[in-house]
Amino acid sequence: MTFNHHNELVRKATAVLESLESGSPEAITAYVHPEKYIQHNQALSDGREAMLGAMDHLREIGTKVSVKRALVDGDFVVLHSVYDFFGPKIGIDIFRFENGLIVEHWDNLQEMVEKTPSGHTMIDGPVTIQDIDKTDANKGLVQSYVESILFGKNPELLNSYFDGDRYIQHSPHIADGLSGLHTALQALTEKKIEFQYTHLHQVIGQGDFVLTVSEGLFDGQPTAFYDLFRVENGKITEHWDVVEAILPAEKRRNSNSRF
């Protein structure tokens, strides 16, 4: 994978997202496979035609998209963006390419929260990818953290993934530091809010950024968890997330899995 190839994939994926704002079909026609586009956003019908058919409506409601960070892992491109779609939202979109065309798409979208306990926004922070040579090690570390801690397999290892209390948090309801994470989890337990990760579906990483896509329950609702981590010197240093409830079967517009 050359640097230019990475850039090309990011350029195409970004152009497709930005076309949701412009209403112009060129990028979708040029970069999305005409027969083979698998849509995992269950609020949308399958295939490229459905996407093209939604363009006018998206433009009319004033959809806006501003891509803030991108990472490429093999044939996968992850875009982390601010949307205006029935109000300000944060989105993470995943595109899979085959022979230069987009053939598959997953995403999560969440209301943007203005005032967070950490004082960071849900999207700010570093955007430039560092440590390309550490991609595999960082993906391994993050996968181990998700399985050991978020899935609860080895909770006693928690401190080993962090550099003391140095942990920058962009999740909208959690303060900075491991202390902030601990406080938030305690609050959920006290309110008897069920919060559980049950399946890890994807680990996508480039350099110091790693995205995990997980399935679980939040407050009894089947939920998709997209967690984006930044790793520095072998420790988890920063975290963003986008959490979205999974539509019940009767509201789904396609029969593909959410994951």
Coordinates of C-alpha atoms in Angstrom, one line a residue:
M1 CA 0.0 0.0 0.0
T2 CA 1.7 3.2 -1.1
F3 CA 1.1 6.6 0.4
N4 CA -0.5 7.7 -2.9
H5 CA -2.8 4.7 -2.9
H6 CA -3.9 5.7 0.7
N7 CA -4.5 9.3 -0.3
E8 CA -6.5 8.2 -3.3
L9 CA -8.9 6.0 -1.2
V10 CA -9.3 8.8 1.3
R11 CA -10.0 11.3 -1.5
K12 CA -12.7 9.1 -3.0
A13 CA -14.4 8.3 0.3
T14 CA -14.3 12.0 1.3
A15 CA -15.8 13.0 -2.0
V16 CA -18.6 10.6 -1.6
L17 CA -19.5 11.9 1.9
E18 CA -19.2 15.5 0.8
S19 CA -21.6 14.9 -2.1
L20 CA -24.3 14.3 0.5
E21 CA -24.0 18.1 1.2
S22 CA -23.6 19.3 -2.4
G23 CA -26.3 17.0 -3.8
S24 CA -24.1 16.4 -6.8
P25 CA -24.1 12.7 -7.9
E26 CA -20.6 12.6 -9.7
A27 CA -18.6 11.2 -6.8
I28 CA -21.1 8.5 -6.1
T29 CA -21.3 7.5 -9.7
A30 CA -17.6 7.5 -10.1
Y31 CA -16.5 5.8 -6.9
V32 CA -19.3 3.6 -5.7
H33 CA -19.7 0.2 -7.4
P34 CA -22.9 0.2 -9.5
E35 CA -24.0 -3.4 -8.7
K36 CA -22.1 -4.4 -5.6
Y37 CA -22.7 -1.8 -2.9
I38 CA -23.6 -3.4 0.4
Q39 CA -25.2 -1.0 2.8
H40 CA -25.0 -1.7 6.6
N41 CA -26.8 1.5 7.6
Q42 CA -30.2 -0.2 8.2
A43 CA -32.1 3.0 7.8
L44 CA -31.2 3.0 4.1
S45 CA -32.0 0.6 1.3
D46 CA -29.3 -1.5 -0.2
G47 CA -27.3 -0.5 -3.3
R48 CA -26.0 2.5 -5.1
E49 CA -29.3 3.6 -6.6
A50 CA -30.8 4.1 -3.2
M51 CA -28.0 6.4 -2.3
L52 CA -28.4 8.4 -5.5
G53 CA -32.1 8.5 -4.9
A54 CA -31.6 10.1 -1.5
M55 CA -29.5 13.0 -2.7
D56 CA -32.2 15.6 -3.4
H57 CA -33.8 15.0 0.0
L58 CA -30.4 15.2 1.8
R59 CA -29.6 18.5 0.1
E60 CA -33.1 19.9 0.8
I61 CA -32.9 19.3 4.6
G62 CA -29.5 21.1 4.6
T63 CA -27.2 18.1 5.2
K64 CA -23.6 19.2 5.9
V65 CA -20.5 17.0 6.3
S66 CA -17.1 18.1 7.5
V67 CA -14.5 15.3 7.6
K68 CA -12.0 15.8 10.5
R69 CA -9.8 12.7 10.4
A70 CA -9.2 9.7 8.1
L71 CA -7.4 6.4 8.4
V72 CA -6.7 3.7 5.9
D73 CA -6.2 0.0 6.7
G74 CA -5.8 -2.2 3.6
D75 CA -9.1 -1.8 1.7
F76 CA -10.8 0.0 4.5
V77 CA -11.2 3.8 5.0
V78 CA -12.5 5.3 8.2
L79 CA -13.7 8.9 8.2
H80 CA -14.5 10.8 11.5
S81 CA -16.8 13.7 10.7
V82 CA -19.1 16.5 11.9
Y83 CA -22.5 16.2 10.3
D84 CA -25.5 18.5 10.2
F85 CA -28.3 16.1 9.7
F86 CA -31.4 17.0 11.7
G87 CA -29.1 18.9 14.0
P88 CA -25.3 18.6 14.7
K89 CA -24.1 15.0 14.9
I90 CA -20.8 13.2 15.0
G91 CA -20.3 10.4 12.5
I92 CA -17.8 7.6 11.9
D93 CA -18.1 6.1 8.4
I94 CA -16.3 2.9 7.2
F95 CA -15.9 2.2 3.5
R96 CA -14.5 -1.0 2.0
F97 CA -12.9 -0.7 -1.5
E98 CA -12.4 -3.3 -4.1
N99 CA -10.3 -2.4 -7.2
G100 CA -10.7 1.3 -6.4
L101 CA -14.5 1.3 -6.0
I102 CA -16.5 1.4 -2.8
V103 CA -18.4 -1.9 -2.3
E104 CA -19.5 -1.7 1.3
H105 CA -20.4 0.9 4.0
W106 CA -21.0 0.9 7.7
D107 CA -21.6 3.9 10.0
N108 CA -22.6 5.3 13.4
L109 CA -24.1 8.6 14.1
Q110 CA -24.7 10.3 17.4
E111 CA -26.1 13.7 18.6
M112 CA -23.3 16.2 19.2
V113 CA -23.1 17.2 22.9
E114 CA -21.8 20.7 23.4
K115 CA -20.9 20.6 27.1
T116 CA -18.8 17.6 28.1
P117 CA -17.4 16.8 31.5
S118 CA -13.8 16.7 30.0
G119 CA -14.1 20.1 28.4
H120 CA -13.0 18.5 25.0
T121 CA -15.4 18.3 22.1
M122 CA -16.5 15.0 20.6
I123 CA -14.2 15.6 17.6
D124 CA -11.3 17.8 18.5
G125 CA -7.7 16.6 19.1
P126 CA -4.9 15.4 16.8
V127 CA -5.7 14.5 13.2
T128 CA -2.3 13.7 11.8
I129 CA -1.4 10.0 11.8
Q130 CA 2.0 9.1 13.4
D131 CA 3.9 5.9 14.0
I132 CA 2.9 4.1 10.8
D133 CA 5.5 1.4 11.7
K134 CA 3.6 0.6 15.0
T135 CA 0.2 0.0 13.3
D136 CA 0.1 -3.8 14.0
A137 CA 1.3 -3.4 17.6
N138 CA -1.2 -0.6 18.3
K139 CA -4.1 -2.7 16.8
G140 CA -3.0 -5.6 19.0
L141 CA -2.9 -3.4 22.1
V142 CA -6.3 -1.9 21.5
Q143 CA -7.9 -5.2 20.7
S144 CA -6.5 -6.6 23.9
Y145 CA -7.9 -3.6 25.9
V146 CA -11.3 -4.0 24.4
E147 CA -11.5 -7.7 25.1
S148 CA -9.9 -7.6 28.5
I149 CA -11.5 -4.4 29.9
L150 CA -14.6 -3.5 27.9
F151 CA -15.7 -7.1 27.5
G152 CA -14.7 -7.7 31.2
K153 CA -12.4 -10.7 30.5
N154 CA -9.4 -9.4 32.5
P155 CA -10.5 -6.3 34.4
E156 CA -7.5 -6.4 36.7
L157 CA -5.3 -5.5 33.7
L158 CA -6.9 -2.0 33.4
N159 CA -3.9 0.1 34.6
S160 CA -1.5 -1.7 32.3
Y161 CA -3.1 -0.1 29.2
F162 CA -2.6 3.5 30.4
D163 CA 0.1 5.9 31.4
G164 CA -1.2 6.6 34.9
D165 CA -4.2 8.9 34.8
R166 CA -3.1 10.4 31.4
Y167 CA -6.1 9.7 29.2
I168 CA -7.8 12.4 27.0
Q169 CA -11.5 11.7 26.8
H170 CA -13.9 12.9 24.0
S171 CA -16.8 10.6 25.0
P172 CA -19.6 13.1 25.7
H173 CA -20.5 12.0 29.2
I174 CA -17.1 11.0 30.7
A175 CA -14.4 13.1 32.3
D176 CA -10.7 12.9 31.5
G177 CA -8.4 10.2 32.9
L178 CA -8.9 6.7 34.1
S179 CA -10.5 8.3 37.1
G180 CA -13.2 9.9 34.8
L181 CA -13.8 6.5 33.2
H182 CA -14.2 4.8 36.6
T183 CA -16.6 7.5 37.9
A184 CA -18.8 7.2 34.7
L185 CA -19.0 3.4 35.0
Q186 CA -19.9 3.7 38.7
A187 CA -22.7 6.1 37.9
L188 CA -24.1 3.6 35.3
T189 CA -24.0 0.9 37.9
E190 CA -25.7 3.1 40.5
K191 CA -28.5 4.0 38.1
K192 CA -28.8 0.3 37.2
I193 CA -28.2 1.1 33.5
E194 CA -27.2 -2.1 31.7
F195 CA -24.0 -1.5 29.7
Q196 CA -22.3 -4.4 28.1
Y197 CA -20.0 -5.2 25.1
T198 CA -20.8 -8.6 23.6
H199 CA -19.1 -8.9 20.2
L200 CA -16.0 -7.3 18.6
H201 CA -16.6 -7.1 14.9
Q202 CA -13.8 -5.0 13.4
V203 CA -10.4 -3.6 14.4
I204 CA -9.2 -1.0 11.8
G205 CA -6.0 0.9 12.4
Q206 CA -3.3 3.1 10.9
G207 CA -0.3 4.3 12.9
D208 CA -1.4 5.6 16.2
F209 CA -5.2 5.5 15.5
V210 CA -7.2 2.4 16.0
L211 CA -11.0 2.0 15.5
T212 CA -13.0 -0.9 17.1
V213 CA -16.5 -1.7 16.1
S214 CA -18.4 -3.6 18.8
E215 CA -21.9 -4.8 19.5
G216 CA -23.6 -4.8 22.9
L217 CA -26.3 -3.4 25.1
F218 CA -26.8 0.0 26.5
D219 CA -29.8 0.6 28.8
G220 CA -31.3 -2.7 27.5
Q221 CA -31.1 -1.5 23.8
P222 CA -29.0 -3.5 21.3
T223 CA -26.3 -0.9 20.4
A224 CA -23.3 -0.4 18.1
F225 CA -20.2 1.0 19.7
Y226 CA -17.6 2.7 17.5
D227 CA -14.5 3.4 19.7
L228 CA -11.5 5.4 18.2
F229 CA -8.3 5.3 20.2
R230 CA -5.0 7.0 19.9
V231 CA -2.0 5.1 21.2
E232 CA 1.3 6.8 22.3
N233 CA 4.4 4.8 23.3
G234 CA 2.4 1.6 23.8
K235 CA -0.3 3.2 26.0
I236 CA -3.8 4.3 25.2
T237 CA -3.7 8.1 25.4
E238 CA -7.0 9.4 23.8
H239 CA -10.5 8.2 23.0
W240 CA -13.4 9.3 20.9
D241 CA -16.6 7.4 20.4
V242 CA -19.9 7.3 18.5
V243 CA -22.6 5.2 20.0
E244 CA -25.9 4.4 18.2
A245 CA -28.8 2.1 19.0
I246 CA -29.5 -0.6 16.5
L247 CA -32.9 -0.3 14.7
P248 CA -35.5 -2.9 15.5
A249 CA -36.1 -5.4 12.6
E250 CA -39.4 -3.8 11.6
K251 CA -37.8 -0.4 10.9
R252 CA -34.9 -1.7 8.8
R253 CA -34.8 -0.8 5.1
N254 CA -32.3 -3.6 4.2
S255 CA -31.6 -7.1 5.4
N256 CA -27.8 -6.8 5.8
S257 CA -26.2 -7.1 9.2
R258 CA -25.6 -3.9 11.1
F259 CA -22.0 -5.1 11.3

